PDB file of C-alpha atoms in Angstrom:
ATOM      1  CA  MET A   1      69.490 105.922 182.317  1.00  0.00           C
ATOM      2  CA  LYS A   2      70.308 104.461 178.897  1.00  0.00           C
ATOM      3  CA  LYS A   3      72.459 101.396 178.886  1.00  0.00           C
ATOM      4  CA  LEU A   4      75.635 102.077 176.939  1.00  0.00           C
ATOM      5  CA  PHE A   5      75.627 100.184 173.636  1.00  0.00           C
ATOM      6  CA  ALA A   6      78.720  97.980 173.508  1.00  0.00           C
ATOM      7  CA  LEU A   7      80.465  98.346 170.206  1.00  0.00           C
ATOM      8  CA  GLY A   8      82.776  95.409 170.461  1.00  0.00           C
ATOM      9  CA  PHE A   9      85.753  97.202 168.995  1.00  0.00           C
ATOM     10  CA  THR A  10      85.417 100.489 170.887  1.00  0.00           C
ATOM     11  CA  ALA A  11      87.840  99.771 173.811  1.00  0.00           C
ATOM     12  CA  VAL A  12      90.312  98.164 171.424  1.00  0.00           C
ATOM     13  CA  LEU A  13      90.329 101.218 169.155  1.00  0.00           C
ATOM     14  CA  PHE A  14      91.078 103.716 171.906  1.00  0.00           C
ATOM     15  CA  LEU A  15      93.558 101.548 173.653  1.00  0.00           C
ATOM     16  CA  ALA A  16      95.374 101.161 170.375  1.00  0.00           C
ATOM     17  CA  GLY A  17      95.053 104.842 169.610  1.00  0.00           C
ATOM     18  CA  ALA A  18      96.774 105.680 172.991  1.00  0.00           C
ATOM     19  CA  VAL A  19      99.833 103.722 171.941  1.00  0.00           C
ATOM     20  CA  THR A  20     101.579 105.785 169.311  1.00  0.00           C
ATOM     21  CA  SER A  21     104.447 104.521 167.256  1.00  0.00           C
ATOM     22  CA  ALA A  22     107.769 106.103 168.188  1.00  0.00           C
ATOM     23  CA  SER A  23     108.298 106.819 164.534  1.00  0.00           C
ATOM     24  CA  ALA A  24     105.121 108.898 164.185  1.00  0.00           C
ATOM     25  CA  ALA A  25     105.856 112.523 163.242  1.00  0.00           C
ATOM     26  CA  ILE A  26     102.561 113.800 164.372  1.00  0.00           C
ATOM     27  CA  GLN A  27      99.651 112.383 166.408  1.00  0.00           C
ATOM     28  CA  GLY A  28      96.593 113.532 168.128  1.00  0.00           C
ATOM     29  CA  ASP A  29      92.714 113.409 168.507  1.00  0.00           C
ATOM     30  CA  TYR A  30      89.952 114.006 165.981  1.00  0.00           C
ATOM     31  CA  VAL A  31      86.300 114.755 165.905  1.00  0.00           C
ATOM     32  CA  GLU A  32      83.958 114.997 162.912  1.00  0.00           C
ATOM     33  CA  VAL A  33      80.284 115.766 162.527  1.00  0.00           C
ATOM     34  CA  ARG A  34      78.043 115.703 159.438  1.00  0.00           C
ATOM     35  CA  SER A  35      74.615 116.993 158.584  1.00  0.00           C
ATOM     36  CA  GLU A  36      73.447 113.473 158.074  1.00  0.00           C
ATOM     37  CA  ASP A  37      73.472 110.185 160.135  1.00  0.00           C
ATOM     38  CA  ILE A  38      76.612 108.243 159.533  1.00  0.00           C
ATOM     39  CA  PHE A  39      75.519 105.388 161.876  1.00  0.00           C
ATOM     40  CA  THR A  40      72.341 104.415 160.198  1.00  0.00           C
ATOM     41  CA  GLY A  41      70.372 101.937 157.978  1.00  0.00           C
ATOM     42  CA  PRO A  42      69.943 101.961 154.227  1.00  0.00           C
ATOM     43  CA  CYS A  43      66.343 103.170 154.525  1.00  0.00           C
ATOM     44  CA  PHE A  44      67.268 106.293 156.393  1.00  0.00           C
ATOM     45  CA  ALA A  45      70.432 106.950 154.329  1.00  0.00           C
ATOM     46  CA  ASN A  46      68.559 106.657 151.015  1.00  0.00           C
ATOM     47  CA  SER A  47      65.892 109.080 152.171  1.00  0.00           C
ATOM     48  CA  GLU A  48      68.555 111.740 152.831  1.00  0.00           C
ATOM     49  CA  LEU A  49      70.536 111.476 149.637  1.00  0.00           C
ATOM     50  CA  ASN A  50      71.215 114.823 148.046  1.00  0.00           C
ATOM     51  CA  LEU A  51      68.923 116.446 150.566  1.00  0.00           C
ATOM     52  CA  GLU A  52      71.140 116.219 153.722  1.00  0.00           C
ATOM     53  CA  GLY A  53      74.767 115.626 154.401  1.00  0.00           C
ATOM     54  CA  LYS A  54      76.260 118.464 152.438  1.00  0.00           C
ATOM     55  CA  GLN A  55      77.802 120.146 155.471  1.00  0.00           C
ATOM     56  CA  ALA A  56      80.568 118.900 157.858  1.00  0.00           C
ATOM     57  CA  MET A  57      82.995 119.925 160.479  1.00  0.00           C
ATOM     58  CA  MET A  58      86.376 118.239 161.091  1.00  0.00           C
ATOM     59  CA  ALA A  59      88.631 119.127 163.991  1.00  0.00           C
ATOM     60  CA  TRP A  60      92.142 118.003 164.936  1.00  0.00           C
ATOM     61  CA  ARG A  61      94.126 118.492 168.115  1.00  0.00           C
ATOM     62  CA  VAL A  62      97.795 117.756 167.854  1.00  0.00           C
ATOM     63  CA  ASN A  63      98.999 116.041 171.026  1.00  0.00           C
ATOM     64  CA  GLN A  64     102.590 116.051 169.926  1.00  0.00           C
ATOM     65  CA  GLY A  65     104.652 116.228 166.763  1.00  0.00           C
ATOM     66  CA  SER A  66     105.579 118.393 163.826  1.00  0.00           C
ATOM     67  CA  PHE A  67     104.363 118.951 160.258  1.00  0.00           C
ATOM     68  CA  ASN A  68     106.602 120.394 157.528  1.00  0.00           C
ATOM     69  CA  GLY A  69     109.230 120.734 160.227  1.00  0.00           C
ATOM     70  CA  VAL A  70     107.155 122.957 162.475  1.00  0.00           C
ATOM     71  CA  ASP A  71     106.254 121.881 165.976  1.00  0.00           C
ATOM     72  CA  LEU A  72     102.385 121.886 166.436  1.00  0.00           C
ATOM     73  CA  SER A  73     102.189 120.152 169.856  1.00  0.00           C
ATOM     74  CA  GLY A  74      99.070 121.352 171.748  1.00  0.00           C
ATOM     75  CA  LEU A  75      97.551 123.239 168.859  1.00  0.00           C
ATOM     76  CA  GLY A  76      94.316 122.574 167.011  1.00  0.00           C
ATOM     77  CA  ILE A  77      92.485 123.407 163.694  1.00  0.00           C
ATOM     78  CA  VAL A  78      88.880 123.155 162.581  1.00  0.00           C
ATOM     79  CA  ALA A  79      87.618 122.729 158.960  1.00  0.00           C
ATOM     80  CA  VAL A  80      84.031 123.636 158.084  1.00  0.00           C
ATOM     81  CA  VAL A  81      82.838 122.283 154.759  1.00  0.00           C
ATOM     82  CA  SER A  82      79.949 122.990 152.494  1.00  0.00           C
ATOM     83  CA  ALA A  83      79.689 120.568 149.490  1.00  0.00           C
ATOM     84  CA  ASN A  84      77.486 120.240 146.449  1.00  0.00           C
ATOM     85  CA  ALA A  85      76.081 116.818 147.261  1.00  0.00           C
ATOM     86  CA  THR A  86      75.745 114.389 150.182  1.00  0.00           C
ATOM     87  CA  LEU A  87      79.193 113.593 151.483  1.00  0.00           C
ATOM     88  CA  GLY A  88      79.911 109.867 151.072  1.00  0.00           C
ATOM     89  CA  ASP A  89      77.398 109.268 148.261  1.00  0.00           C
ATOM     90  CA  GLU A  90      79.340 107.338 145.631  1.00  0.00           C
ATOM     91  CA  PHE A  91      76.902 108.286 142.869  1.00  0.00           C
ATOM     92  CA  ARG A  92      77.030 112.112 143.192  1.00  0.00           C
ATOM     93  CA  ASN A  93      80.048 114.429 142.999  1.00  0.00           C
ATOM     94  CA  PRO A  94      80.320 116.760 146.088  1.00  0.00           C
ATOM     95  CA  TYR A  95      83.089 118.854 144.469  1.00  0.00           C
ATOM     96  CA  PRO A  96      84.039 121.614 144.328  1.00  0.00           C
ATOM     97  CA  ALA A  97      83.392 122.009 148.086  1.00  0.00           C
ATOM     98  CA  LYS A  98      83.896 125.321 149.885  1.00  0.00           C
ATOM     99  CA  SER A  99      85.597 125.307 153.296  1.00  0.00           C
ATOM    100  CA  VAL A 100      86.532 127.633 156.126  1.00  0.00           C
ATOM    101  CA  LEU A 101      89.486 126.960 158.279  1.00  0.00           C
ATOM    102  CA  ILE A 102      89.618 128.075 161.961  1.00  0.00           C
ATOM    103  CA  VAL A 103      93.207 128.110 163.228  1.00  0.00           C
ATOM    104  CA  ASP A 104      94.265 128.024 166.932  1.00  0.00           C
ATOM    105  CA  GLU A 105      94.798 131.588 168.028  1.00  0.00           C
ATOM    106  CA  ARG A 106      97.901 130.541 170.010  1.00  0.00           C
ATOM    107  CA  ALA A 107      99.786 129.608 166.745  1.00  0.00           C
ATOM    108  CA  ASN A 108     102.496 131.858 165.435  1.00  0.00           C
ATOM    109  CA  GLY A 109     102.971 132.634 161.759  1.00  0.00           C
ATOM    110  CA  ALA A 110     104.881 129.439 160.904  1.00  0.00           C
ATOM    111  CA  GLN A 111     102.460 127.309 162.919  1.00  0.00           C
ATOM    112  CA  ARG A 112      99.413 128.876 161.259  1.00  0.00           C
ATOM    113  CA  ALA A 113     100.789 127.947 157.812  1.00  0.00           C
ATOM    114  CA  ALA A 114     101.774 124.386 159.044  1.00  0.00           C
ATOM    115  CA  LEU A 115      98.345 123.813 160.591  1.00  0.00           C
ATOM    116  CA  GLN A 116      96.642 124.703 157.353  1.00  0.00           C
ATOM    117  CA  ALA A 117      98.870 122.593 155.317  1.00  0.00           C
ATOM    118  CA  PHE A 118      98.330 119.682 157.767  1.00  0.00           C
ATOM    119  CA  ALA A 119      94.509 120.057 157.584  1.00  0.00           C
ATOM    120  CA  LYS A 120      94.563 120.122 153.778  1.00  0.00           C
ATOM    121  CA  SER A 121      96.699 117.038 153.700  1.00  0.00           C
ATOM    122  CA  MET A 122      94.300 115.191 156.017  1.00  0.00           C
ATOM    123  CA  GLY A 123      91.056 116.442 154.345  1.00  0.00           C
ATOM    124  CA  GLY A 124      92.155 116.016 150.769  1.00  0.00           C
ATOM    125  CA  ALA A 125      89.934 117.421 147.968  1.00  0.00           C
ATOM    126  CA  LEU A 126      87.304 118.576 150.518  1.00  0.00           C
ATOM    127  CA  LEU A 127      89.728 121.319 151.507  1.00  0.00           C
ATOM    128  CA  ASP A 128      91.049 122.251 148.087  1.00  0.00           C
ATOM    129  CA  HIS A 129      88.856 125.468 147.954  1.00  0.00           C
ATOM    130  CA  VAL A 130      89.378 127.353 151.240  1.00  0.00           C
ATOM    131  CA  VAL A 131      87.440 130.584 151.053  1.00  0.00           C
ATOM    132  CA  ARG A 132      88.261 132.015 154.519  1.00  0.00           C
ATOM    133  CA  VAL A 133      90.760 131.540 157.369  1.00  0.00           C
ATOM    134  CA  ASP A 134      89.840 132.670 160.865  1.00  0.00           C
ATOM    135  CA  SER A 135      91.561 132.280 164.225  1.00  0.00           C
ATOM    136  CA  ALA A 136      89.944 131.440 167.565  1.00  0.00           C
ATOM    137  CA  PRO A 137      90.714 129.800 170.882  1.00  0.00           C
ATOM    138  CA  ILE A 138      90.316 126.084 170.160  1.00  0.00           C
ATOM    139  CA  LYS A 139      89.656 123.459 172.768  1.00  0.00           C
ATOM    140  CA  LEU A 140      89.124 119.812 171.964  1.00  0.00           C
ATOM    141  CA  ALA A 141      88.605 117.704 175.125  1.00  0.00           C
ATOM    142  CA  MET A 142      88.135 113.930 175.200  1.00  0.00           C
ATOM    143  CA  GLY A 143      85.734 112.770 177.902  1.00  0.00           C
ATOM    144  CA  GLU A 144      86.216 109.893 180.294  1.00  0.00           C
ATOM    145  CA  MET A 145      83.559 107.836 178.455  1.00  0.00           C
ATOM    146  CA  HIS A 146      84.318 106.532 175.029  1.00  0.00           C
ATOM    147  CA  GLY A 147      82.809 108.628 172.308  1.00  0.00           C
ATOM    148  CA  SER A 148      82.505 111.706 174.613  1.00  0.00           C
ATOM    149  CA  VAL A 149      84.111 114.807 173.069  1.00  0.00           C
ATOM    150  CA  THR A 150      83.642 118.569 173.453  1.00  0.00           C
ATOM    151  CA  LEU A 151      85.008 121.008 170.901  1.00  0.00           C
ATOM    152  CA  THR A 152      84.834 124.733 170.973  1.00  0.00           C
ATOM    153  CA  ALA A 153      86.368 127.202 168.517  1.00  0.00           C
ATOM    154  CA  GLY A 154      85.581 130.474 170.084  1.00  0.00           C
ATOM    155  CA  LYS A 155      82.085 131.514 169.087  1.00  0.00           C
ATOM    156  CA  LEU A 156      82.554 130.273 165.586  1.00  0.00           C
ATOM    157  CA  ALA A 157      81.958 126.487 166.001  1.00  0.00           C
ATOM    158  CA  HIS A 158      81.154 123.822 168.553  1.00  0.00           C
ATOM    159  CA  ILE A 159      80.578 120.148 168.874  1.00  0.00           C
ATOM    160  CA  SER A 160      79.502 117.889 171.722  1.00  0.00           C
ATOM    161  CA  THR A 161      79.242 114.102 171.465  1.00  0.00           C
ATOM    162  CA  ARG A 162      78.669 111.028 173.508  1.00  0.00           C
ATOM    163  CA  GLY A 163      79.053 107.233 172.937  1.00  0.00           C
ATOM    164  CA  MET A 164      76.430 105.357 171.103  1.00  0.00           C
ATOM    165  CA  CYS A 165      73.702 103.697 173.278  1.00  0.00           C
ATOM    166  CA  SER A 166      71.300 100.945 172.755  1.00  0.00           C
ATOM    167  CA  GLY A 167      68.453 103.455 172.365  1.00  0.00           C
ATOM    168  CA  ASP A 168      70.142 104.973 169.315  1.00  0.00           C
ATOM    169  CA  HIS A 169      69.109 101.987 167.255  1.00  0.00           C
ATOM    170  CA  ILE A 170      65.877 102.749 165.408  1.00  0.00           C
ATOM    171  CA  CYS A 171      65.433 100.293 162.538  1.00  0.00           C
ATOM    172  CA  GLY A 172      67.765  97.565 163.689  1.00  0.00           C
ATOM    173  CA  ASN A 173      69.864  97.586 160.492  1.00  0.00           C
ATOM    174  CA  GLU A 174      72.271 100.296 161.543  1.00  0.00           C
ATOM    175  CA  THR A 175      75.904 100.182 160.538  1.00  0.00           C
ATOM    176  CA  VAL A 176      78.655 102.691 159.906  1.00  0.00           C
ATOM    177  CA  TYR A 177      77.050 103.664 156.596  1.00  0.00           C
ATOM    178  CA  TYR A 178      79.571 106.437 155.649  1.00  0.00           C
ATOM    179  CA  PRO A 179      83.368 106.406 156.398  1.00  0.00           C
ATOM    180  CA  PRO A 180      85.137 109.371 157.990  1.00  0.00           C
ATOM    181  CA  LEU A 181      86.102 112.209 155.788  1.00  0.00           C
ATOM    182  CA  ALA A 182      89.729 112.404 156.930  1.00  0.00           C
ATOM    183  CA  LYS A 183      92.546 109.923 157.080  1.00  0.00           C
ATOM    184  CA  LEU A 184      92.600 108.409 160.628  1.00  0.00           C
ATOM    185  CA  ALA A 185      94.415 105.767 162.521  1.00  0.00           C
ATOM    186  CA  HIS A 186      91.319 104.676 164.450  1.00  0.00           C
ATOM    187  CA  SER A 187      87.711 105.837 164.559  1.00  0.00           C
ATOM    188  CA  MET A 188      84.330 105.053 166.069  1.00  0.00           C
ATOM    189  CA  PRO A 189      80.806 106.475 165.426  1.00  0.00           C
ATOM    190  CA  ALA A 190      79.393 108.762 168.156  1.00  0.00           C
ATOM    191  CA  PHE A 191      76.085 110.475 168.946  1.00  0.00           C
ATOM    192  CA  THR A 192      75.936 114.234 168.336  1.00  0.00           C
ATOM    193  CA  LEU A 193      74.463 115.989 171.323  1.00  0.00           C
ATOM    194  CA  GLU A 194      74.813 119.372 169.581  1.00  0.00           C
ATOM    195  CA  GLU A 195      76.872 121.039 166.958  1.00  0.00           C
ATOM    196  CA  GLY A 196      76.878 124.358 165.209  1.00  0.00           C
ATOM    197  CA  PHE A 197      78.698 126.843 162.952  1.00  0.00           C
ATOM    198  CA  ASN A 198      78.272 130.562 163.309  1.00  0.00           C
ATOM    199  CA  GLY A 199      81.062 131.877 161.182  1.00  0.00           C
ATOM    200  CA  LYS A 200      81.379 133.662 157.832  1.00  0.00           C
ATOM    201  CA  GLY A 201      82.579 132.573 154.402  1.00  0.00           C
ATOM    202  CA  LEU A 202      80.111 129.775 153.485  1.00  0.00           C
ATOM    203  CA  GLY A 203      77.004 131.833 153.194  1.00  0.00           C
ATOM    204  CA  GLU A 204      75.187 129.704 155.757  1.00  0.00           C
ATOM    205  CA  VAL A 205      75.283 128.934 159.442  1.00  0.00           C
ATOM    206  CA  TRP A 206      73.580 126.064 161.337  1.00  0.00           C
ATOM    207  CA  SER A 207      72.747 124.475 164.643  1.00  0.00           C
ATOM    208  CA  ARG A 208      71.762 120.850 165.085  1.00  0.00           C
ATOM    209  CA  ALA A 209      71.169 118.426 167.922  1.00  0.00           C
ATOM    210  CA  ASP A 210      70.555 114.726 168.718  1.00  0.00           C
ATOM    211  CA  THR A 211      71.748 113.001 165.618  1.00  0.00           C
ATOM    212  CA  ARG A 212      73.880 109.940 164.926  1.00  0.00           C
ATOM    213  CA  SER A 213      76.261 112.007 162.821  1.00  0.00           C
ATOM    214  CA  ALA A 214      79.730 111.995 164.455  1.00  0.00           C
ATOM    215  CA  PHE A 215      83.035 110.228 164.395  1.00  0.00           C
ATOM    216  CA  VAL A 216      85.578 110.339 167.163  1.00  0.00           C
ATOM    217  CA  GLY A 217      89.106 109.064 166.519  1.00  0.00           C
ATOM    218  CA  SER A 218      92.784 109.596 166.466  1.00  0.00           C
ATOM    219  CA  PHE A 219      95.545 110.229 163.819  1.00  0.00           C
ATOM    220  CA  SER A 220      99.068 109.213 163.689  1.00  0.00           C
ATOM    221  CA  LEU A 221     101.415 109.972 160.759  1.00  0.00           C
TER     222      LEU A 221
END
């Protein structure tokens, strides 16, 4: 059994994330996965530039709160992105990026519109060009171990992560090489056990496993 790698700030981040300001209008959980390692060293990152890292998935689950005056408590939304360059590379422009939004099928009309507006506000320019909006049953479950998350959006998208372990270090120079794509209150890198997108709109689908490509976190606005 691998010995869990102790990121010194992990426990602090999640304890802090559990305490939400009473003034927060909306708060919840987040998971992100990329088609590149985000916890890596310069040698690996440089070898992937403009070859990998052009796809990403971002998922939000609203634990409580409202956006644009609409209660979104308990609902989720997933954004799937296909960009023109490696996301996070400061020397190349990934825009315009195409995106597909998957909205929680339990949402009513007003909630669907508010969820989409919320995701666009969190994702910024990455979600400026939405080419398709689907609906599906969305479940985002945080595991008992830090970094453990399971996301399903019907048959369209899925993510499964675990916490980073000592065996995930390869070159010894690893760091959080790229920041998260969305605005977050707290975040930590995680290991992607598997992830995939099987929807329409982007002209591509994918399935990947065993990469150091995920972020797990929380948001509070």
